[in-house]
CSV table of C-alpha atoms and ligand atoms in Angstrom, one decimal:
chain,number,residue,atom,x,y,z
A,1,UNK,CA,75.8,-38.9,-145.8
A,2,UNK,CA,73.7,-40.3,-143.0
A,3,UNK,CA,74.7,-43.8,-141.7
A,4,UNK,CA,72.0,-46.3,-142.8
A,5,UNK,CA,72.8,-49.6,-141.1
A,6,UNK,CA,70.0,-51.7,-142.7
A,7,UNK,CA,70.7,-50.3,-146.2
A,8,UNK,CA,74.3,-51.2,-145.8
A,9,UNK,CA,73.4,-54.8,-145.0
A,10,UNK,CA,70.9,-54.9,-148.0
A,11,UNK,CA,73.6,-53.6,-150.4
A,12,UNK,CA,75.7,-56.7,-149.9
A,13,UNK,CA,75.0,-59.3,-152.6
A,14,UNK,CA,76.0,-62.9,-152.4
A,15,UNK,CA,74.8,-65.8,-154.5
A,16,UNK,CA,75.0,-69.5,-153.8
A,17,UNK,CA,77.2,-71.9,-155.7
A,18,UNK,CA,74.4,-72.6,-158.3
A,19,UNK,CA,73.0,-69.1,-158.4
A,20,UNK,CA,71.0,-69.6,-155.3
A,21,UNK,CA,69.6,-66.4,-153.8
A,22,UNK,CA,71.2,-67.4,-150.5
A,23,UNK,CA,74.9,-68.1,-150.2
A,24,UNK,CA,75.9,-71.8,-150.1
A,25,UNK,CA,76.6,-73.2,-146.7
A,26,UNK,CA,80.1,-74.3,-146.1
A,27,UNK,CA,79.7,-77.7,-144.6
A,28,UNK,CA,83.3,-78.4,-143.9
A,29,UNK,CA,85.5,-78.2,-140.8
A,30,UNK,CA,88.7,-78.3,-142.9
A,31,UNK,CA,89.8,-77.2,-146.4
A,32,UNK,CA,92.1,-78.7,-149.1
A,33,UNK,CA,95.0,-76.8,-150.7
A,34,UNK,CA,96.3,-77.4,-154.2
A,35,UNK,CA,99.8,-77.0,-153.0
A,36,UNK,CA,101.7,-77.4,-149.7
A,37,UNK,CA,103.2,-73.9,-150.1
A,38,UNK,CA,99.7,-72.3,-150.1
A,39,UNK,CA,98.9,-74.2,-146.9
A,40,UNK,CA,102.1,-72.8,-145.2
A,41,UNK,CA,101.3,-69.2,-146.5
A,42,UNK,CA,97.7,-69.5,-145.1
A,43,UNK,CA,99.0,-70.5,-141.7
A,44,UNK,CA,101.3,-67.5,-141.8
A,45,UNK,CA,98.3,-65.3,-142.7
A,46,UNK,CA,99.6,-64.4,-146.2
A,47,UNK,CA,97.0,-66.1,-148.4
A,48,UNK,CA,93.9,-64.1,-149.0
A,49,UNK,CA,90.8,-66.0,-150.0
A,50,UNK,CA,92.0,-69.4,-148.7
A,51,UNK,CA,90.4,-71.2,-145.8
A,52,UNK,CA,92.3,-73.2,-143.3
A,53,UNK,CA,90.1,-74.6,-140.7
A,54,UNK,CA,86.6,-73.6,-139.5
A,55,UNK,CA,87.6,-72.6,-136.0
A,56,UNK,CA,89.7,-69.9,-137.7
A,57,UNK,CA,87.0,-68.9,-140.2
A,58,UNK,CA,84.6,-70.4,-142.8
A,59,UNK,CA,82.9,-68.9,-145.8
A,60,UNK,CA,79.5,-68.9,-144.1
A,61,UNK,CA,81.0,-67.2,-141.0
A,62,UNK,CA,82.6,-64.6,-143.2
A,63,UNK,CA,79.3,-63.8,-144.9
A,64,UNK,CA,77.6,-63.2,-141.6
A,65,UNK,CA,80.6,-61.3,-140.3
A,66,UNK,CA,80.5,-59.0,-143.4
A,67,UNK,CA,76.8,-58.3,-142.9
A,68,UNK,CA,77.4,-57.4,-139.2
A,69,UNK,CA,80.3,-55.2,-140.0
A,70,UNK,CA,78.2,-53.4,-142.6
A,71,UNK,CA,75.5,-53.0,-140.0
A,72,UNK,CA,77.9,-51.5,-137.4
A,73,UNK,CA,80.0,-49.6,-139.9
A,74,UNK,CA,83.3,-51.3,-138.9
A,75,UNK,CA,86.0,-52.6,-141.2
A,76,UNK,CA,85.6,-56.2,-140.1
A,77,UNK,CA,83.8,-58.6,-137.8
A,78,UNK,CA,84.3,-62.1,-136.3
A,79,UNK,CA,81.4,-64.2,-135.3
A,80,UNK,CA,81.4,-66.5,-132.2
A,81,UNK,CA,79.4,-69.3,-130.7
A,82,UNK,CA,77.7,-67.0,-128.2
A,83,UNK,CA,77.7,-63.5,-126.9
A,84,UNK,CA,80.0,-64.5,-124.1
A,85,UNK,CA,82.1,-66.2,-126.7
A,86,UNK,CA,82.6,-62.8,-128.3
A,87,UNK,CA,83.0,-60.8,-125.0
A,88,UNK,CA,85.5,-63.0,-123.2
A,89,UNK,CA,88.1,-63.2,-126.0
A,90,UNK,CA,87.8,-59.5,-126.6
A,91,UNK,CA,88.6,-58.7,-123.0
A,92,UNK,CA,91.5,-61.2,-123.0
A,93,UNK,CA,92.8,-59.9,-126.3
A,94,UNK,CA,93.0,-56.4,-124.9
A,95,UNK,CA,94.1,-57.1,-121.3
A,96,UNK,CA,96.7,-59.3,-119.7
A,97,UNK,CA,98.4,-59.8,-116.4
A,98,UNK,CA,98.6,-56.4,-114.5
A,99,UNK,CA,96.1,-54.6,-116.6
A,100,UNK,CA,93.0,-52.8,-115.4
A,101,UNK,CA,89.5,-52.3,-116.8
A,102,UNK,CA,87.0,-49.5,-116.1
A,103,UNK,CA,83.6,-51.1,-116.6
A,104,UNK,CA,80.0,-49.9,-116.2
A,105,UNK,CA,78.5,-51.4,-113.1
A,106,UNK,CA,75.2,-52.2,-114.8
A,107,UNK,CA,76.1,-54.8,-117.4
A,108,UNK,CA,74.8,-58.2,-118.2
A,109,UNK,CA,75.4,-60.5,-115.2
A,110,UNK,CA,77.6,-62.9,-117.1
A,111,UNK,CA,80.0,-60.2,-118.2
A,112,UNK,CA,80.0,-58.8,-114.7
A,113,UNK,CA,80.9,-62.2,-113.3
A,114,UNK,CA,83.7,-62.7,-115.8
A,115,UNK,CA,85.3,-59.4,-114.9
A,116,UNK,CA,84.6,-59.6,-111.2
A,117,UNK,CA,85.3,-63.3,-110.5
A,118,UNK,CA,87.2,-64.8,-113.4
A,119,UNK,CA,89.7,-62.3,-114.9
A,120,UNK,CA,91.4,-61.5,-111.5
A,121,UNK,CA,92.8,-65.1,-111.7
A,122,UNK,CA,94.7,-63.8,-114.7
A,123,UNK,CA,95.8,-60.6,-112.9
A,124,UNK,CA,93.2,-58.4,-114.6
A,125,UNK,CA,91.4,-56.0,-112.2
A,126,UNK,CA,88.2,-54.1,-112.8
A,127,UNK,CA,86.7,-51.0,-111.3
A,128,UNK,CA,82.9,-51.0,-111.7
A,129,UNK,CA,81.5,-47.4,-112.0
A,130,UNK,CA,78.4,-45.5,-112.8
A,131,UNK,CA,79.1,-45.1,-116.5
A,132,UNK,CA,76.7,-42.1,-116.8
A,133,UNK,CA,79.0,-40.1,-114.6
A,134,UNK,CA,82.0,-39.2,-116.8
A,135,UNK,CA,84.0,-37.6,-114.0
A,136,UNK,CA,83.7,-40.9,-112.0
A,137,UNK,CA,84.8,-42.9,-115.1
A,138,UNK,CA,87.8,-40.6,-115.6
A,139,UNK,CA,88.7,-40.8,-111.9
A,140,UNK,CA,88.8,-44.6,-112.1
A,141,UNK,CA,91.4,-44.7,-114.9
A,142,UNK,CA,94.8,-45.7,-113.7
A,143,UNK,CA,98.2,-46.1,-115.5
A,144,UNK,CA,97.3,-49.7,-116.0
A,145,UNK,CA,93.9,-49.2,-117.5
A,146,UNK,CA,93.6,-50.7,-121.0
A,147,UNK,CA,89.8,-50.6,-121.7
A,148,UNK,CA,86.5,-48.9,-120.9
A,149,UNK,CA,83.7,-51.4,-121.1
A,150,UNK,CA,80.0,-50.6,-121.3
A,151,UNK,CA,76.7,-51.5,-122.9
A,152,UNK,CA,75.0,-48.8,-125.1
A,153,UNK,CA,71.8,-49.5,-123.3
A,154,UNK,CA,72.5,-51.4,-120.1
A,155,UNK,CA,71.1,-54.8,-119.0
A,156,UNK,CA,68.8,-54.6,-117.1
A,157,UNK,CA,68.5,-51.0,-115.9
A,158,UNK,CA,68.5,-49.4,-119.4
A,159,UNK,CA,71.1,-46.8,-118.6
A,160,UNK,CA,72.4,-45.2,-121.7
A,161,UNK,CA,76.2,-44.7,-122.3
A,162,UNK,CA,77.4,-41.4,-123.8
A,163,UNK,CA,79.5,-43.2,-126.4
A,164,UNK,CA,81.0,-40.0,-127.9
A,165,UNK,CA,82.2,-38.7,-124.5
A,166,UNK,CA,83.5,-42.1,-123.4
A,167,UNK,CA,85.4,-42.4,-126.7
A,168,UNK,CA,87.0,-39.0,-126.1
A,169,UNK,CA,88.1,-40.2,-122.7
A,170,UNK,CA,89.4,-43.5,-124.2
A,171,UNK,CA,91.4,-41.5,-126.8
A,172,UNK,CA,92.8,-39.1,-124.2
A,173,UNK,CA,94.2,-42.0,-122.1
A,174,UNK,CA,94.9,-44.3,-125.1
A,175,UNK,CA,92.4,-47.0,-124.1
A,176,UNK,CA,90.0,-49.2,-126.1
A,177,UNK,CA,86.3,-48.4,-125.8
A,178,UNK,CA,84.4,-51.7,-126.0
A,179,UNK,CA,80.6,-51.4,-126.3
A,180,UNK,CA,78.1,-54.2,-126.1
A,181,UNK,CA,75.2,-53.1,-128.4
A,182,UNK,CA,73.0,-56.1,-127.8
A,183,UNK,CA,70.0,-54.1,-126.5
A,184,UNK,CA,70.0,-51.5,-129.4
A,185,UNK,CA,70.8,-53.1,-132.8
A,186,UNK,CA,70.2,-50.7,-135.7
A,187,UNK,CA,68.9,-48.0,-133.3
A,188,UNK,CA,72.4,-47.1,-132.1
A,189,UNK,CA,75.6,-47.5,-134.1
A,190,UNK,CA,78.4,-47.2,-131.5
A,191,UNK,CA,81.3,-47.2,-133.9
A,192,UNK,CA,79.9,-44.0,-135.5
A,193,UNK,CA,80.6,-42.3,-132.1
A,194,UNK,CA,84.1,-43.7,-131.7
A,195,UNK,CA,83.7,-47.1,-130.1
A,196,UNK,CA,86.7,-49.2,-131.0
A,197,UNK,CA,85.0,-52.6,-130.6
A,198,UNK,CA,81.2,-53.3,-130.9
A,199,UNK,CA,79.9,-56.6,-129.6
A,200,UNK,CA,76.5,-58.3,-129.9
A,201,UNK,CA,74.9,-61.3,-128.5
A,202,UNK,CA,73.3,-62.6,-131.7
A,203,UNK,CA,71.2,-64.8,-129.5
A,204,UNK,CA,68.9,-61.9,-129.0
A,205,UNK,CA,67.3,-59.4,-131.5
A,206,UNK,CA,69.6,-60.1,-134.4
A,207,UNK,CA,68.7,-63.7,-134.8
A,208,UNK,CA,65.3,-63.1,-133.3
A,209,UNK,CA,63.9,-66.6,-133.1
A,210,UNK,CA,65.4,-67.8,-129.8
A,211,UNK,CA,66.6,-70.9,-131.5
A,212,UNK,CA,70.4,-70.4,-131.3
A,213,UNK,CA,73.3,-68.9,-129.5
A,214,UNK,CA,75.6,-66.5,-131.3
A,215,UNK,CA,77.9,-63.5,-130.9
A,216,UNK,CA,80.0,-61.1,-132.9
A,217,UNK,CA,82.9,-58.7,-132.4
A,218,UNK,CA,82.9,-55.8,-134.9
A,219,UNK,CA,86.1,-53.8,-135.1
A,220,UNK,CA,89.0,-52.8,-137.3
A,221,UNK,CA,90.6,-55.4,-139.6
A,222,UNK,CA,93.7,-55.2,-137.4
A,223,UNK,CA,91.9,-56.0,-134.2
A,224,UNK,CA,89.8,-58.8,-135.8
A,225,UNK,CA,93.0,-60.4,-137.4
A,226,UNK,CA,94.7,-60.2,-134.0
A,227,UNK,CA,91.8,-62.1,-132.4
A,228,UNK,CA,92.0,-64.7,-135.2
A,229,UNK,CA,95.8,-65.1,-135.1
A,230,UNK,CA,96.8,-68.8,-134.9
A,231,UNK,CA,99.8,-67.7,-132.8
A,232,UNK,CA,98.1,-65.6,-130.0
A,233,UNK,CA,94.5,-64.8,-131.0
A,234,UNK,CA,92.1,-65.2,-128.2
A,235,UNK,CA,89.1,-66.2,-130.5
A,236,UNK,CA,91.2,-68.7,-132.4
A,237,UNK,CA,92.8,-70.2,-129.2
A,238,UNK,CA,89.8,-70.2,-126.9
A,239,UNK,CA,87.7,-71.8,-129.6
A,240,UNK,CA,84.3,-70.2,-129.2
A,241,UNK,CA,83.6,-70.6,-132.9
A,242,UNK,CA,80.2,-70.5,-134.5
A,243,UNK,CA,79.1,-73.4,-136.7
A,244,UNK,CA,78.5,-72.6,-140.3
A,245,UNK,CA,75.0,-74.0,-140.4
A,246,UNK,CA,74.1,-71.6,-137.6
A,247,UNK,CA,75.8,-68.6,-139.2
A,248,UNK,CA,73.9,-69.2,-142.4
A,249,UNK,CA,70.5,-69.3,-140.6
A,250,UNK,CA,71.3,-66.2,-138.6
A,251,UNK,CA,72.2,-64.4,-141.8
A,252,UNK,CA,68.8,-65.3,-143.2
A,253,UNK,CA,67.0,-64.0,-140.1
A,254,UNK,CA,69.1,-60.8,-140.3
A,255,UNK,CA,67.2,-59.9,-143.5
A,256,UNK,CA,64.2,-59.0,-141.5
A,257,UNK,CA,65.9,-57.3,-138.5
A,258,UNK,CA,65.0,-53.8,-139.6
A,259,UNK,CA,61.3,-54.6,-139.8
A,260,UNK,CA,61.4,-56.5,-136.4
A,261,UNK,CA,63.3,-53.8,-134.6
A,262,UNK,CA,60.7,-51.1,-135.7
A,263,UNK,CA,57.8,-53.3,-134.5
A,264,UNK,CA,59.6,-54.1,-131.2
A,265,UNK,CA,60.2,-50.4,-130.7
A,266,UNK,CA,56.7,-49.3,-131.6
A,267,UNK,CA,55.1,-51.9,-129.3
A,268,UNK,CA,57.5,-51.1,-126.4
A,269,UNK,CA,57.0,-47.4,-126.8
A,270,UNK,CA,53.2,-47.8,-126.7
A,271,UNK,CA,53.2,-50.0,-123.6
A,272,UNK,CA,55.8,-47.8,-121.8
A,273,UNK,CA,53.7,-44.7,-122.2
A,274,UNK,CA,50.5,-46.4,-121.1
A,275,UNK,CA,52.2,-48.0,-118.1
A,276,UNK,CA,53.6,-44.7,-117.1
A,277,UNK,CA,50.3,-42.9,-117.4
A,278,UNK,CA,48.8,-45.6,-115.2
A,279,UNK,CA,51.2,-44.6,-112.5
A,280,UNK,CA,53.7,-47.5,-112.8
A,281,UNK,CA,57.3,-46.6,-112.4
A,282,UNK,CA,58.4,-47.4,-115.9
A,283,UNK,CA,61.9,-47.2,-117.4
A,284,UNK,CA,62.1,-46.9,-121.2
A,285,UNK,CA,64.6,-44.7,-123.1
A,286,UNK,CA,61.8,-43.4,-125.3
A,287,UNK,CA,60.0,-41.8,-122.3
A,288,UNK,CA,60.8,-38.2,-121.7
A,289,UNK,CA,61.1,-39.1,-118.0
A,290,UNK,CA,64.2,-41.3,-118.8
A,291,UNK,CA,67.2,-39.5,-117.5
A,292,UNK,CA,69.1,-40.2,-120.8
A,293,UNK,CA,66.2,-39.7,-123.2
A,294,UNK,CA,67.9,-36.8,-125.0
A,295,UNK,CA,71.2,-38.6,-125.1
A,296,UNK,CA,69.6,-41.7,-126.7
A,297,UNK,CA,67.8,-39.3,-129.2
A,298,UNK,CA,71.1,-37.6,-130.1
A,299,UNK,CA,72.7,-41.0,-130.9
A,300,UNK,CA,69.8,-42.9,-132.5
A,301,UNK,CA,69.1,-43.8,-136.1
A,302,UNK,CA,65.6,-42.4,-135.7
A,303,UNK,CA,63.6,-44.8,-137.9
A,304,UNK,CA,64.4,-47.8,-135.6
A,305,UNK,CA,63.0,-46.2,-132.4
A,306,UNK,CA,64.1,-46.7,-128.8
A,307,UNK,CA,64.2,-50.5,-128.8
A,308,UNK,CA,62.1,-53.3,-127.4
A,309,UNK,CA,63.3,-53.3,-123.8
A,310,UNK,CA,61.5,-51.7,-120.8
A,311,UNK,CA,61.3,-52.3,-117.1
A,312,UNK,CA,58.5,-51.7,-114.5
A,313,UNK,CA,58.7,-51.7,-110.7
A,314,UNK,CA,56.1,-53.9,-109.1
A,315,UNK,CA,57.1,-53.2,-105.4
A,316,UNK,CA,58.2,-56.7,-104.4
A,317,UNK,CA,59.5,-60.0,-105.7
A,318,UNK,CA,56.2,-61.7,-104.7
A,319,UNK,CA,54.2,-59.3,-106.8
A,320,UNK,CA,56.6,-59.5,-109.7
A,321,UNK,CA,56.4,-63.3,-109.7
A,322,UNK,CA,52.6,-63.3,-109.4
A,323,UNK,CA,52.3,-60.9,-112.3
A,324,UNK,CA,54.7,-62.8,-114.5
A,325,UNK,CA,53.0,-66.1,-113.8
A,326,UNK,CA,49.6,-64.7,-114.6
A,327,UNK,CA,50.8,-63.0,-117.8
A,328,UNK,CA,52.2,-66.3,-118.9
A,329,UNK,CA,49.0,-68.1,-118.1
A,330,UNK,CA,47.1,-65.5,-120.2
A,331,UNK,CA,49.6,-66.2,-123.0
A,332,UNK,CA,50.8,-62.6,-123.0
A,333,UNK,CA,54.4,-63.8,-123.1
A,334,UNK,CA,56.8,-66.2,-121.5
A,335,UNK,CA,58.5,-66.1,-118.1
A,336,UNK,CA,62.0,-66.6,-119.6
A,337,UNK,CA,65.3,-64.9,-119.6
A,338,UNK,CA,66.7,-63.6,-122.9
A,339,UNK,CA,65.3,-61.0,-125.4
A,340,UNK,CA,64.4,-60.3,-128.9
A,341,UNK,CA,61.9,-63.0,-129.5
A,342,UNK,CA,58.6,-62.6,-131.4
A,343,UNK,CA,56.8,-63.2,-128.2
A,344,UNK,CA,57.2,-60.9,-125.1
A,345,UNK,CA,59.7,-62.3,-122.6
A,346,UNK,CA,59.8,-61.2,-119.0
A,347,UNK,CA,62.0,-62.0,-116.0
A,348,UNK,CA,63.0,-60.5,-112.6
A,349,UNK,CA,66.7,-59.7,-113.2
A,350,UNK,CA,67.5,-59.4,-109.5
A,351,UNK,CA,66.9,-63.1,-109.1
A,352,UNK,CA,67.9,-64.3,-112.6
A,353,UNK,CA,70.1,-62.7,-115.2
A,354,UNK,CA,71.7,-60.3,-112.7
A,355,UNK,CA,71.8,-62.7,-109.7
A,356,UNK,CA,75.6,-62.9,-110.2
A,357,UNK,CA,75.7,-59.3,-108.8
A,358,UNK,CA,75.8,-59.3,-105.0
A,359,UNK,CA,72.6,-58.0,-103.3
A,360,UNK,CA,74.2,-54.9,-101.7
A,361,UNK,CA,75.6,-53.9,-105.1
A,362,UNK,CA,72.2,-54.5,-106.7
A,363,UNK,CA,70.7,-52.1,-104.1
A,364,UNK,CA,73.4,-49.5,-104.7
A,365,UNK,CA,72.8,-49.5,-108.5
A,366,UNK,CA,69.1,-49.3,-108.1
A,367,UNK,CA,68.2,-52.9,-109.0
A,368,UNK,CA,65.3,-54.0,-106.8
A,369,UNK,CA,63.7,-57.5,-106.5
A,370,UNK,CA,60.4,-56.1,-107.7
A,371,UNK,CA,61.8,-55.0,-111.1
A,372,UNK,CA,60.5,-56.8,-114.1
A,373,UNK,CA,62.4,-56.6,-117.4
A,374,UNK,CA,60.3,-57.0,-120.5
A,375,UNK,CA,61.5,-57.7,-124.0
A,376,UNK,CA,58.4,-56.6,-125.9
A,377,UNK,CA,57.3,-58.9,-128.7
A,378,UNK,CA,56.0,-58.4,-132.2
A,379,UNK,CA,52.3,-58.4,-131.2
A,380,UNK,CA,50.0,-57.3,-134.0
A,381,UNK,CA,47.4,-55.7,-131.7
A,382,UNK,CA,49.4,-54.1,-128.9
A,383,UNK,CA,46.3,-52.2,-127.6
A,384,UNK,CA,44.7,-55.6,-126.8
A,385,UNK,CA,48.0,-56.8,-125.2
A,386,UNK,CA,48.0,-53.6,-123.1
A,387,UNK,CA,44.4,-54.1,-121.9
A,388,UNK,CA,45.1,-57.7,-121.0
A,389,UNK,CA,48.3,-56.8,-119.1
A,390,UNK,CA,46.5,-54.1,-117.2
A,391,UNK,CA,43.9,-56.6,-116.1
A,392,UNK,CA,46.7,-58.9,-114.8
A,393,UNK,CA,48.3,-56.0,-113.0
A,394,UNK,CA,45.0,-55.2,-111.3
A,395,UNK,CA,44.5,-58.8,-110.3
A,396,UNK,CA,47.8,-59.1,-108.5
A,397,UNK,CA,47.7,-55.7,-106.9
A,398,UNK,CA,50.4,-54.0,-109.0
A,399,UNK,CA,47.9,-51.4,-110.1
B,401,LIG,N1,75.4,-59.1,-123.6
B,401,LIG,C1,74.1,-58.8,-123.1
B,401,LIG,C2,73.7,-57.4,-123.0
B,401,LIG,C3,73.3,-59.8,-122.8
B,401,LIG,O1,72.0,-59.6,-122.3
B,401,LIG,C4,73.7,-61.2,-122.9
B,401,LIG,C5,72.9,-62.3,-122.5
B,401,LIG,O2,71.8,-62.2,-121.9
B,401,LIG,C6,75.0,-61.4,-123.3
B,401,LIG,C7,75.8,-60.3,-123.7
B,401,LIG,C8,75.6,-62.8,-123.4
B,401,LIG,O3,75.2,-63.4,-124.6
B,401,LIG,P1,75.0,-65.0,-124.8
B,401,LIG,O4,74.0,-65.4,-123.8
B,401,LIG,O5,74.6,-65.1,-126.2
B,401,LIG,O6,76.3,-65.6,-124.5
């Protein structure tokens, strides 16, 4: 049967303590035990259904985790206080002193900085490669490699990872394939193609209202339990827990994710094809000109489209800045980092979200200062938005 992520979420049924249509929020950091023996068993991981302490887990976090595992088709999931709070313990759970990572070179700047600048302190080395070139990825694997790391659709260049082929490589060399799916929730389901671990920053599309941070790791029960182990689990010990109030609000927002993703995708697809026709260098996986258009198509859950992210090239940082300031003045969106909001958000990644990447490496990977990354909003009249954006582009000399 076809994998139906939104239906899988919908099929979960929880009621609140008094029959509420939403589950009750667990407003406690710690939990009582009827006997001292049960407390000991729980510490040793042998007491199902008992809660210990909310850094370990809480009923509200479990509800949200279950919904996210259902969405990604994994056995289990563990939520975290931010996307980085999901990424960093995953890397540290898999890798230790002397280990090596093969990572896509076009990834979120924070993840890049963690692998490039922080993990070497712990003896973990990373080779950054062009993830779209499988021979290059394979050549970078050494006897110490433990993990291949990539984003299904990369931030900010929108390169698409061939998850099936990367998973085959990972299996051949006994590595873990870790995929950050933040840019393509519902549209791509990496676990279906063999990803071992799927990560999201919930801060973005999944929560969708730019009012909270959040993250999740979706994986096998064994992996999630290892991250939550009180003895040596990186999530438990590094402490990037989500608060129950937040997990309950994210779960409620998740109810409308399928509708939002379709609208983000429709609007982005409309604008991308118009911008391209106008002669702007436009990158959007839904465009036939995108080098991985067919690859995305072969992986996608078609009803959710190609996602809400696109980039255009304006030619220079000055033009990019002038255009973004004017679009904000005309209320077409906000000059802000992040993504997945109801309103369009735009930023120049070279000087913001990817500024952690040194300039020469930015040039090498094709990230220019004139590039604007758009997270297209839920605008009701996208034709009107397009006309107004085009006027702005003419005014600042981008068109
Ligand atoms: N992964 C991707 C692809 C991102 O774009 C971001 C943030 O922009 C993150 C992870 C980090 O998430 P957070 O900011 O929630 O820690």
